[in-house]
mmCIF file with all atom_site columns, C-alpha atoms and ligand atoms in Angstrom:
data_model
loop_
_atom_site.group_PDB
_atom_site.id
_atom_site.type_symbol
_atom_site.label_atom_id
_atom_site.label_alt_id
_atom_site.label_comp_id
_atom_site.label_asym_id
_atom_site.label_entity_id
_atom_site.label_seq_id
_atom_site.pdbx_PDB_ins_code
_atom_site.Cartn_x
_atom_site.Cartn_y
_atom_site.Cartn_z
_atom_site.occupancy
_atom_site.B_iso_or_equiv
_atom_site.pdbx_formal_charge
_atom_site.auth_seq_id
_atom_site.auth_comp_id
_atom_site.auth_asym_id
_atom_site.auth_atom_id
_atom_site.pdbx_PDB_model_num
ATOM   1   C  CA  . MET A 1 1   ? 181.093 156.824 89.969 1.00 0.00 ? 1   MET A CA  1
ATOM   2   C  CA  . LYS A 1 2   ? 179.439 153.818 88.088 1.00 0.00 ? 2   LYS A CA  1
ATOM   3   C  CA  . LEU A 1 3   ? 177.672 153.333 84.765 1.00 0.00 ? 3   LEU A CA  1
ATOM   4   C  CA  . VAL A 1 4   ? 174.589 151.079 85.402 1.00 0.00 ? 4   VAL A CA  1
ATOM   5   C  CA  . VAL A 1 5   ? 173.632 149.536 81.866 1.00 0.00 ? 5   VAL A CA  1
ATOM   6   C  CA  . ALA A 1 6   ? 170.250 147.620 81.822 1.00 0.00 ? 6   ALA A CA  1
ATOM   7   C  CA  . VAL A 1 7   ? 169.007 145.773 78.959 1.00 0.00 ? 7   VAL A CA  1
ATOM   8   C  CA  . VAL A 1 8   ? 165.155 145.385 79.306 1.00 0.00 ? 8   VAL A CA  1
ATOM   9   C  CA  . ARG A 1 9   ? 161.911 144.342 77.610 1.00 0.00 ? 9   ARG A CA  1
ATOM   10  C  CA  . THR A 1 10  ? 160.626 147.234 75.425 1.00 0.00 ? 10  THR A CA  1
ATOM   11  C  CA  . ASP A 1 11  ? 157.137 146.988 77.121 1.00 0.00 ? 11  ASP A CA  1
ATOM   12  C  CA  . ARG A 1 12  ? 158.782 147.343 80.589 1.00 0.00 ? 12  ARG A CA  1
ATOM   13  C  CA  . VAL A 1 13  ? 160.469 150.586 79.700 1.00 0.00 ? 13  VAL A CA  1
ATOM   14  C  CA  . ASN A 1 14  ? 157.751 152.987 80.929 1.00 0.00 ? 14  ASN A CA  1
ATOM   15  C  CA  . LYS A 1 15  ? 157.710 151.138 84.183 1.00 0.00 ? 15  LYS A CA  1
ATOM   16  C  CA  . VAL A 1 16  ? 161.308 151.321 84.693 1.00 0.00 ? 16  VAL A CA  1
ATOM   17  C  CA  . LEU A 1 17  ? 161.436 154.930 84.035 1.00 0.00 ? 17  LEU A CA  1
ATOM   18  C  CA  . GLU A 1 18  ? 158.835 155.561 86.577 1.00 0.00 ? 18  GLU A CA  1
ATOM   19  C  CA  . ALA A 1 19  ? 160.764 153.356 89.159 1.00 0.00 ? 19  ALA A CA  1
ATOM   20  C  CA  . LEU A 1 20  ? 163.753 155.329 88.325 1.00 0.00 ? 20  LEU A CA  1
ATOM   21  C  CA  . PHE A 1 21  ? 162.035 158.619 88.669 1.00 0.00 ? 21  PHE A CA  1
ATOM   22  C  CA  . ARG A 1 22  ? 160.570 157.634 92.049 1.00 0.00 ? 22  ARG A CA  1
ATOM   23  C  CA  . ALA A 1 23  ? 164.247 156.690 93.105 1.00 0.00 ? 23  ALA A CA  1
ATOM   24  C  CA  . ASP A 1 24  ? 165.406 160.279 92.259 1.00 0.00 ? 24  ASP A CA  1
ATOM   25  C  CA  . ILE A 1 25  ? 167.398 159.016 89.339 1.00 0.00 ? 25  ILE A CA  1
ATOM   26  C  CA  . ARG A 1 26  ? 167.251 161.873 86.770 1.00 0.00 ? 26  ARG A CA  1
ATOM   27  C  CA  . GLY A 1 27  ? 170.026 161.436 84.195 1.00 0.00 ? 27  GLY A CA  1
ATOM   28  C  CA  . LEU A 1 28  ? 169.758 158.553 81.705 1.00 0.00 ? 28  LEU A CA  1
ATOM   29  C  CA  . THR A 1 29  ? 170.310 157.497 78.161 1.00 0.00 ? 29  THR A CA  1
ATOM   30  C  CA  . ILE A 1 30  ? 167.953 155.169 76.176 1.00 0.00 ? 30  ILE A CA  1
ATOM   31  C  CA  . THR A 1 31  ? 168.836 153.171 73.253 1.00 0.00 ? 31  THR A CA  1
ATOM   32  C  CA  . ARG A 1 32  ? 166.805 150.796 71.126 1.00 0.00 ? 32  ARG A CA  1
ATOM   33  C  CA  . VAL A 1 33  ? 169.060 147.656 70.792 1.00 0.00 ? 33  VAL A CA  1
ATOM   34  C  CA  . GLN A 1 34  ? 168.807 143.922 69.314 1.00 0.00 ? 34  GLN A CA  1
ATOM   35  C  CA  . GLY A 1 35  ? 170.020 141.514 71.586 1.00 0.00 ? 35  GLY A CA  1
ATOM   36  C  CA  . HIS A 1 36  ? 170.395 137.677 72.200 1.00 0.00 ? 36  HIS A CA  1
ATOM   37  C  CA  . GLY A 1 37  ? 169.760 136.258 75.635 1.00 0.00 ? 37  GLY A CA  1
ATOM   38  C  CA  . GLY A 1 38  ? 170.497 132.492 74.903 1.00 0.00 ? 38  GLY A CA  1
ATOM   39  C  CA  . GLU A 1 39  ? 166.809 131.668 73.781 1.00 0.00 ? 39  GLU A CA  1
ATOM   40  C  CA  . LEU A 1 40  ? 166.809 129.078 70.982 1.00 0.00 ? 40  LEU A CA  1
ATOM   41  C  CA  . GLU A 1 41  ? 163.309 129.640 69.383 1.00 0.00 ? 41  GLU A CA  1
ATOM   42  C  CA  . LYS A 1 42  ? 164.481 130.114 65.980 1.00 0.00 ? 42  LYS A CA  1
ATOM   43  C  CA  . VAL A 1 43  ? 166.699 127.859 63.791 1.00 0.00 ? 43  VAL A CA  1
ATOM   44  C  CA  . GLU A 1 44  ? 168.156 129.497 60.739 1.00 0.00 ? 44  GLU A CA  1
ATOM   45  C  CA  . THR A 1 45  ? 170.320 127.905 58.004 1.00 0.00 ? 45  THR A CA  1
ATOM   46  C  CA  . TYR A 1 46  ? 173.492 129.761 57.169 1.00 0.00 ? 46  TYR A CA  1
ATOM   47  C  CA  . ARG A 1 47  ? 175.717 128.566 54.470 1.00 0.00 ? 47  ARG A CA  1
ATOM   48  C  CA  . GLY A 1 48  ? 174.443 124.833 55.170 1.00 0.00 ? 48  GLY A CA  1
ATOM   49  C  CA  . THR A 1 49  ? 175.269 125.223 58.705 1.00 0.00 ? 49  THR A CA  1
ATOM   50  C  CA  . THR A 1 50  ? 172.383 125.251 61.278 1.00 0.00 ? 50  THR A CA  1
ATOM   51  C  CA  . VAL A 1 51  ? 172.769 128.102 63.726 1.00 0.00 ? 51  VAL A CA  1
ATOM   52  C  CA  . LYS A 1 52  ? 170.232 128.946 66.368 1.00 0.00 ? 52  LYS A CA  1
ATOM   53  C  CA  . MET A 1 53  ? 170.225 132.771 66.963 1.00 0.00 ? 53  MET A CA  1
ATOM   54  C  CA  . GLU A 1 54  ? 167.281 134.940 67.931 1.00 0.00 ? 54  GLU A CA  1
ATOM   55  C  CA  . LEU A 1 55  ? 167.600 138.528 68.049 1.00 0.00 ? 55  LEU A CA  1
ATOM   56  C  CA  . SER A 1 56  ? 165.007 140.353 70.015 1.00 0.00 ? 56  SER A CA  1
ATOM   57  C  CA  . GLU A 1 57  ? 164.122 144.065 70.405 1.00 0.00 ? 57  GLU A CA  1
ATOM   58  C  CA  . LYS A 1 58  ? 165.303 145.365 73.787 1.00 0.00 ? 58  LYS A CA  1
ATOM   59  C  CA  . VAL A 1 59  ? 166.020 148.648 75.282 1.00 0.00 ? 59  VAL A CA  1
ATOM   60  C  CA  . ARG A 1 60  ? 169.143 149.541 76.856 1.00 0.00 ? 60  ARG A CA  1
ATOM   61  C  CA  . ILE A 1 61  ? 169.085 152.110 79.705 1.00 0.00 ? 61  ILE A CA  1
ATOM   62  C  CA  . GLU A 1 62  ? 172.414 153.720 80.686 1.00 0.00 ? 62  GLU A CA  1
ATOM   63  C  CA  . ILE A 1 63  ? 172.697 155.678 83.950 1.00 0.00 ? 63  ILE A CA  1
ATOM   64  C  CA  . GLY A 1 64  ? 175.648 157.278 85.388 1.00 0.00 ? 64  GLY A CA  1
ATOM   65  C  CA  . VAL A 1 65  ? 175.492 157.471 89.027 1.00 0.00 ? 65  VAL A CA  1
ATOM   66  C  CA  . SER A 1 66  ? 177.694 157.995 92.119 1.00 0.00 ? 66  SER A CA  1
ATOM   67  C  CA  . ASP A 1 67  ? 178.627 154.899 94.093 1.00 0.00 ? 67  ASP A CA  1
ATOM   68  C  CA  . HIS A 1 68  ? 176.005 155.082 96.726 1.00 0.00 ? 68  HIS A CA  1
ATOM   69  C  CA  . PHE A 1 69  ? 173.256 155.430 93.941 1.00 0.00 ? 69  PHE A CA  1
ATOM   70  C  CA  . VAL A 1 70  ? 174.077 152.078 92.519 1.00 0.00 ? 70  VAL A CA  1
ATOM   71  C  CA  . GLU A 1 71  ? 171.985 149.989 95.085 1.00 0.00 ? 71  GLU A CA  1
ATOM   72  C  CA  . PRO A 1 72  ? 168.680 152.112 94.751 1.00 0.00 ? 72  PRO A CA  1
ATOM   73  C  CA  . THR A 1 73  ? 169.198 152.323 91.009 1.00 0.00 ? 73  THR A CA  1
ATOM   74  C  CA  . VAL A 1 74  ? 169.737 148.423 90.621 1.00 0.00 ? 74  VAL A CA  1
ATOM   75  C  CA  . LYS A 1 75  ? 166.744 147.803 92.923 1.00 0.00 ? 75  LYS A CA  1
ATOM   76  C  CA  . ALA A 1 76  ? 164.412 150.206 91.040 1.00 0.00 ? 76  ALA A CA  1
ATOM   77  C  CA  . ILE A 1 77  ? 165.304 148.331 87.778 1.00 0.00 ? 77  ILE A CA  1
ATOM   78  C  CA  . LEU A 1 78  ? 164.904 144.870 89.321 1.00 0.00 ? 78  LEU A CA  1
ATOM   79  C  CA  . GLY A 1 79  ? 161.520 145.686 90.869 1.00 0.00 ? 79  GLY A CA  1
ATOM   80  C  CA  . SER A 1 80  ? 160.168 147.247 87.592 1.00 0.00 ? 80  SER A CA  1
ATOM   81  C  CA  . ALA A 1 81  ? 161.568 145.267 84.791 1.00 0.00 ? 81  ALA A CA  1
ATOM   82  C  CA  . ARG A 1 82  ? 160.933 141.677 85.967 1.00 0.00 ? 82  ARG A CA  1
ATOM   83  C  CA  . THR A 1 83  ? 158.075 139.713 84.610 1.00 0.00 ? 83  THR A CA  1
ATOM   84  C  CA  . GLY A 1 84  ? 159.478 136.384 85.798 1.00 0.00 ? 84  GLY A CA  1
ATOM   85  C  CA  . ASP A 1 85  ? 159.684 134.985 82.258 1.00 0.00 ? 85  ASP A CA  1
ATOM   86  C  CA  . VAL A 1 86  ? 162.992 134.128 80.363 1.00 0.00 ? 86  VAL A CA  1
ATOM   87  C  CA  . GLY A 1 87  ? 164.191 137.318 78.596 1.00 0.00 ? 87  GLY A CA  1
ATOM   88  C  CA  . ASP A 1 88  ? 163.745 139.918 81.402 1.00 0.00 ? 88  ASP A CA  1
ATOM   89  C  CA  . GLY A 1 89  ? 167.155 141.143 80.739 1.00 0.00 ? 89  GLY A CA  1
ATOM   90  C  CA  . LYS A 1 90  ? 170.515 142.060 82.253 1.00 0.00 ? 90  LYS A CA  1
ATOM   91  C  CA  . ILE A 1 91  ? 171.967 144.776 84.570 1.00 0.00 ? 91  ILE A CA  1
ATOM   92  C  CA  . PHE A 1 92  ? 175.661 145.381 84.289 1.00 0.00 ? 92  PHE A CA  1
ATOM   93  C  CA  . VAL A 1 93  ? 177.547 147.910 86.426 1.00 0.00 ? 93  VAL A CA  1
ATOM   94  C  CA  . LEU A 1 94  ? 180.741 149.372 85.115 1.00 0.00 ? 94  LEU A CA  1
ATOM   95  C  CA  . PRO A 1 95  ? 183.425 151.589 86.569 1.00 0.00 ? 95  PRO A CA  1
ATOM   96  C  CA  . VAL A 1 96  ? 183.583 155.052 85.271 1.00 0.00 ? 96  VAL A CA  1
ATOM   97  C  CA  . GLU A 1 97  ? 186.724 156.786 85.278 1.00 0.00 ? 97  GLU A CA  1
ATOM   98  C  CA  . LYS A 1 98  ? 185.658 160.293 84.750 1.00 0.00 ? 98  LYS A CA  1
ATOM   99  C  CA  . VAL A 1 99  ? 182.598 162.501 84.361 1.00 0.00 ? 99  VAL A CA  1
ATOM   100 C  CA  . TRP A 1 100 ? 182.103 166.064 83.237 1.00 0.00 ? 100 TRP A CA  1
ATOM   101 C  CA  . ARG A 1 101 ? 178.925 168.294 83.276 1.00 0.00 ? 101 ARG A CA  1
ATOM   102 C  CA  . ILE A 1 102 ? 179.441 170.231 80.272 1.00 0.00 ? 102 ILE A CA  1
ATOM   103 C  CA  . ARG A 1 103 ? 177.616 173.355 81.077 1.00 0.00 ? 103 ARG A CA  1
ATOM   104 C  CA  . THR A 1 104 ? 179.339 174.073 84.460 1.00 0.00 ? 104 THR A CA  1
ATOM   105 C  CA  . GLY A 1 105 ? 182.579 172.021 84.001 1.00 0.00 ? 105 GLY A CA  1
ATOM   106 C  CA  . GLU A 1 106 ? 181.762 170.236 87.239 1.00 0.00 ? 106 GLU A CA  1
ATOM   107 C  CA  . GLU A 1 107 ? 183.499 166.875 87.529 1.00 0.00 ? 107 GLU A CA  1
ATOM   108 C  CA  . ASP A 1 108 ? 182.838 163.331 88.851 1.00 0.00 ? 108 ASP A CA  1
ATOM   109 C  CA  . GLN A 1 109 ? 180.402 163.187 91.910 1.00 0.00 ? 109 GLN A CA  1
ATOM   110 C  CA  . ALA A 1 110 ? 179.327 166.758 91.363 1.00 0.00 ? 110 ALA A CA  1
ATOM   111 C  CA  . ALA A 1 111 ? 178.727 166.126 87.720 1.00 0.00 ? 111 ALA A CA  1
ATOM   112 C  CA  . VAL A 1 112 ? 176.244 163.227 88.460 1.00 0.00 ? 112 VAL A CA  1
ATOM   113 C  CA  . THR A 1 113 ? 174.414 164.881 91.233 1.00 0.00 ? 113 THR A CA  1
ATOM   114 C  CA  . PRO A 1 114 ? 171.086 165.725 89.958 1.00 0.00 ? 114 PRO A CA  1
ATOM   115 C  CA  . LEU A 1 115 ? 170.162 169.476 90.011 1.00 0.00 ? 115 LEU A CA  1
ATOM   116 C  CA  . PHE A 1 116 ? 166.675 170.162 91.300 1.00 0.00 ? 116 PHE A CA  1
ATOM   117 C  CA  . PRO A 1 117 ? 164.516 173.208 90.287 1.00 0.00 ? 117 PRO A CA  1
ATOM   118 C  CA  . ALA A 1 118 ? 164.810 174.808 93.738 1.00 0.00 ? 118 ALA A CA  1
ATOM   119 C  CA  . ALA A 1 119 ? 168.614 175.111 93.145 1.00 0.00 ? 119 ALA A CA  1
ATOM   120 C  CA  . GLU A 1 120 ? 168.515 176.104 89.550 1.00 0.00 ? 120 GLU A CA  1
ATOM   121 C  CA  . GLU A 1 121 ? 166.996 178.872 87.706 1.00 0.00 ? 121 GLU A CA  1
ATOM   122 C  CA  . ASN A 1 122 ? 166.775 177.146 84.407 1.00 0.00 ? 122 ASN A CA  1
ATOM   123 C  CA  . GLY A 1 123 ? 164.638 174.417 85.590 1.00 0.00 ? 123 GLY A CA  1
ATOM   124 C  CA  . GLY A 1 124 ? 167.208 172.131 86.946 1.00 0.00 ? 124 GLY A CA  1
ATOM   125 C  CA  . GLU A 1 125 ? 167.667 169.893 84.056 1.00 0.00 ? 125 GLU A CA  1
ATOM   126 C  CA  . ARG A 1 126 ? 170.301 167.302 84.767 1.00 0.00 ? 126 ARG A CA  1
HETATM 127 N  N1  . ATP B 2 .   ? 176.049 138.196 78.587 1.00 0.00 ? 201 ATP B N1  1
HETATM 128 C  C1  . ATP B 2 .   ? 175.323 139.186 77.978 1.00 0.00 ? 201 ATP B C1  1
HETATM 129 N  N2  . ATP B 2 .   ? 176.094 140.270 77.431 1.00 0.00 ? 201 ATP B N2  1
HETATM 130 C  C2  . ATP B 2 .   ? 175.515 141.307 76.819 1.00 0.00 ? 201 ATP B C2  1
HETATM 131 N  N3  . ATP B 2 .   ? 174.198 141.513 76.749 1.00 0.00 ? 201 ATP B N3  1
HETATM 132 C  C3  . ATP B 2 .   ? 173.360 140.549 77.219 1.00 0.00 ? 201 ATP B C3  1
HETATM 133 C  C4  . ATP B 2 .   ? 174.003 139.171 77.852 1.00 0.00 ? 201 ATP B C4  1
HETATM 134 N  N4  . ATP B 2 .   ? 173.016 138.447 78.134 1.00 0.00 ? 201 ATP B N4  1
HETATM 135 C  C5  . ATP B 2 .   ? 172.002 139.150 77.922 1.00 0.00 ? 201 ATP B C5  1
HETATM 136 N  N5  . ATP B 2 .   ? 171.964 140.226 77.182 1.00 0.00 ? 201 ATP B N5  1
HETATM 137 C  C6  . ATP B 2 .   ? 171.049 141.150 76.773 1.00 0.00 ? 201 ATP B C6  1
HETATM 138 O  O1  . ATP B 2 .   ? 170.032 141.163 77.411 1.00 0.00 ? 201 ATP B O1  1
HETATM 139 C  C7  . ATP B 2 .   ? 168.830 140.816 76.532 1.00 0.00 ? 201 ATP B C7  1
HETATM 140 C  C8  . ATP B 2 .   ? 168.075 139.998 77.356 1.00 0.00 ? 201 ATP B C8  1
HETATM 141 O  O2  . ATP B 2 .   ? 168.518 138.840 77.933 1.00 0.00 ? 201 ATP B O2  1
HETATM 142 P  P1  . ATP B 2 .   ? 168.104 137.599 78.714 1.00 0.00 ? 201 ATP B P1  1
HETATM 143 O  O3  . ATP B 2 .   ? 166.946 138.328 79.539 1.00 0.00 ? 201 ATP B O3  1
HETATM 144 O  O4  . ATP B 2 .   ? 167.520 136.491 77.733 1.00 0.00 ? 201 ATP B O4  1
HETATM 145 O  O5  . ATP B 2 .   ? 169.169 137.292 79.608 1.00 0.00 ? 201 ATP B O5  1
HETATM 146 P  P2  . ATP B 2 .   ? 169.346 135.870 80.344 1.00 0.00 ? 201 ATP B P2  1
HETATM 147 O  O6  . ATP B 2 .   ? 170.461 135.757 81.098 1.00 0.00 ? 201 ATP B O6  1
HETATM 148 O  O7  . ATP B 2 .   ? 169.298 134.743 79.071 1.00 0.00 ? 201 ATP B O7  1
HETATM 149 O  O8  . ATP B 2 .   ? 168.109 135.694 81.218 1.00 0.00 ? 201 ATP B O8  1
HETATM 150 P  P3  . ATP B 2 .   ? 166.800 134.685 81.045 1.00 0.00 ? 201 ATP B P3  1
HETATM 151 O  O9  . ATP B 2 .   ? 167.213 133.485 81.657 1.00 0.00 ? 201 ATP B O9  1
HETATM 152 O  O10 . ATP B 2 .   ? 165.789 135.337 81.802 1.00 0.00 ? 201 ATP B O10 1
HETATM 153 O  O11 . ATP B 2 .   ? 166.487 134.637 79.573 1.00 0.00 ? 201 ATP B O11 1
HETATM 154 C  C9  . ATP B 2 .   ? 169.441 140.013 75.313 1.00 0.00 ? 201 ATP B C9  1
HETATM 155 O  O12 . ATP B 2 .   ? 168.670 140.179 74.299 1.00 0.00 ? 201 ATP B O12 1
HETATM 156 C  C10 . ATP B 2 .   ? 170.772 140.945 75.118 1.00 0.00 ? 201 ATP B C10 1
HETATM 157 O  O13 . ATP B 2 .   ? 170.387 142.238 74.689 1.00 0.00 ? 201 ATP B O13 1
HETATM 158 MG MG1 . MG  B 3 .   ? 167.712 134.425 77.861 1.00 0.00 ? 202 MG  B MG1 1
#
């Protein structure tokens, strides 16, 4: 399993979610974050030292997937989060040691496989 972590522009989040949904990705976590991506637009003075640091509002999306889902997940994000201007964000892919689905106790691959309504009486929430 892998954890795909993407930091994207706040105004692209809806497009990214739509693209992920279309790629059959169902389980994810979203956090508002502040980040620095190397842009040097603001100059601040701190204890007499000039430091260049701009923090911008971004959204971090975390998606736990089985290995064969990494490529479609990354493609969906690349295709939906890109504007072509600096600051479009980053995608990281991290190894995941272990996953449990708490409700069932399922582990690993089974725990990150989406459950669809047809297979689930309770709506197939993942
Ligand atoms: N090396 C990094 N480690 C962790 N987070 C990062 C890193 N680089 C960028 N980020 C996060 O991604 C956000 C957007 O970064 P940004 O798009 O500016 O990356 P970049 O590599 O500088 O690309 P660009 O050239 O398009 O600006 C940052 O605000 C920060 O939250
Ligand atoms: Mg940058």
